Amino acid sequence: DNESDVSVSDNISLTFNEAIDNSSLTINSDTSCSCSFQLSSDNFTSCVKIGSISSTSDNKTFSIDPLENLSSLTNYKIKVTKQVKDIAGNKMSIKYESGFNTEKVSIKFISVGDDGEIVTSTDGSDWISRNSGTTEDLEGIAYDNSTDNRTYVAVGDAGTILTSSDGVIW
């Protein structure tokens, strides 16, 4: 509920005050917002794809794992619809909505390549593909760290120039 600086790689934990029918808590495998658990950064125009959901033995606490890491510095909303039922078959009387925002990711490594490929890492071991918005080959990357607002610049074929303030969104 309204957490700040949530890690982009964290799972989401939902805790109910009574045991829930596992089959009624459904998750999105695509970007539609049609399941009983929804996670969105654009007010439910689209939803985050969820990779898995698991529950504790008492079926009160659920761990929800997004398919990919969340975006940094982003406000997210959670919705649990009235389709969720307890183990007795009773539906929730009202939908539940809450929100949280994610932390700024501390990108330490960025690499660019063919077909617009950009990958980033915070530790040099685990790499995450980023959407560059281009299919042009990228040839180099630099950054300006002269102010508090770091700016990354990637350059490539056909005069391609991309910029990012965080290395995540280009």
Phi, psi and omega in degrees: 000110173053034177290153176241153177057040177289136179298138181292345181256002180290150167279162178258133181249127175245130177236125178259160180271000172213165183295138184251144172290111184307323184290344180272346178263094185257155184233154181279129172261356176228192184267006176287154179253069187241358183263174183284339170248127181229139177230125186216149174250001181230040177058038173070022167291322172219162181235158178286137175290134181252132182277318183200163176219138178220157182233159173286169184297336180270000179058029176254330182243132183236139175252122184246125186249107175302148182298323178231164175301148176288167179278145179285157178048048184232140174271128179244150173241144176246138174228132171243117187279171180287001178283345179289134183238150171280176185292346176274354179095005179278128178284155174300142183281332177220154176285154180249132175227142178207181179207169176199166174232154184263160181283165171283126180282133180269082180290127178248339182225136175224137176229144178238162181196202183298154175056034177076016183292130172229127175234146182229158178212147174265345185227356181085355180251310181262123184246142180238129176287138178243153179275114181272339182081009179221158173249004176290145175296134177259135189250339183197164180215145178214170175215154176251114181248025185280346178233180176292341181257090179298139176235125175264142178229124175248137180235154182199194182299158177057032178072020182292128174226122179241145176231155178208143177268345183229356182081356183255308182259122183247000000 
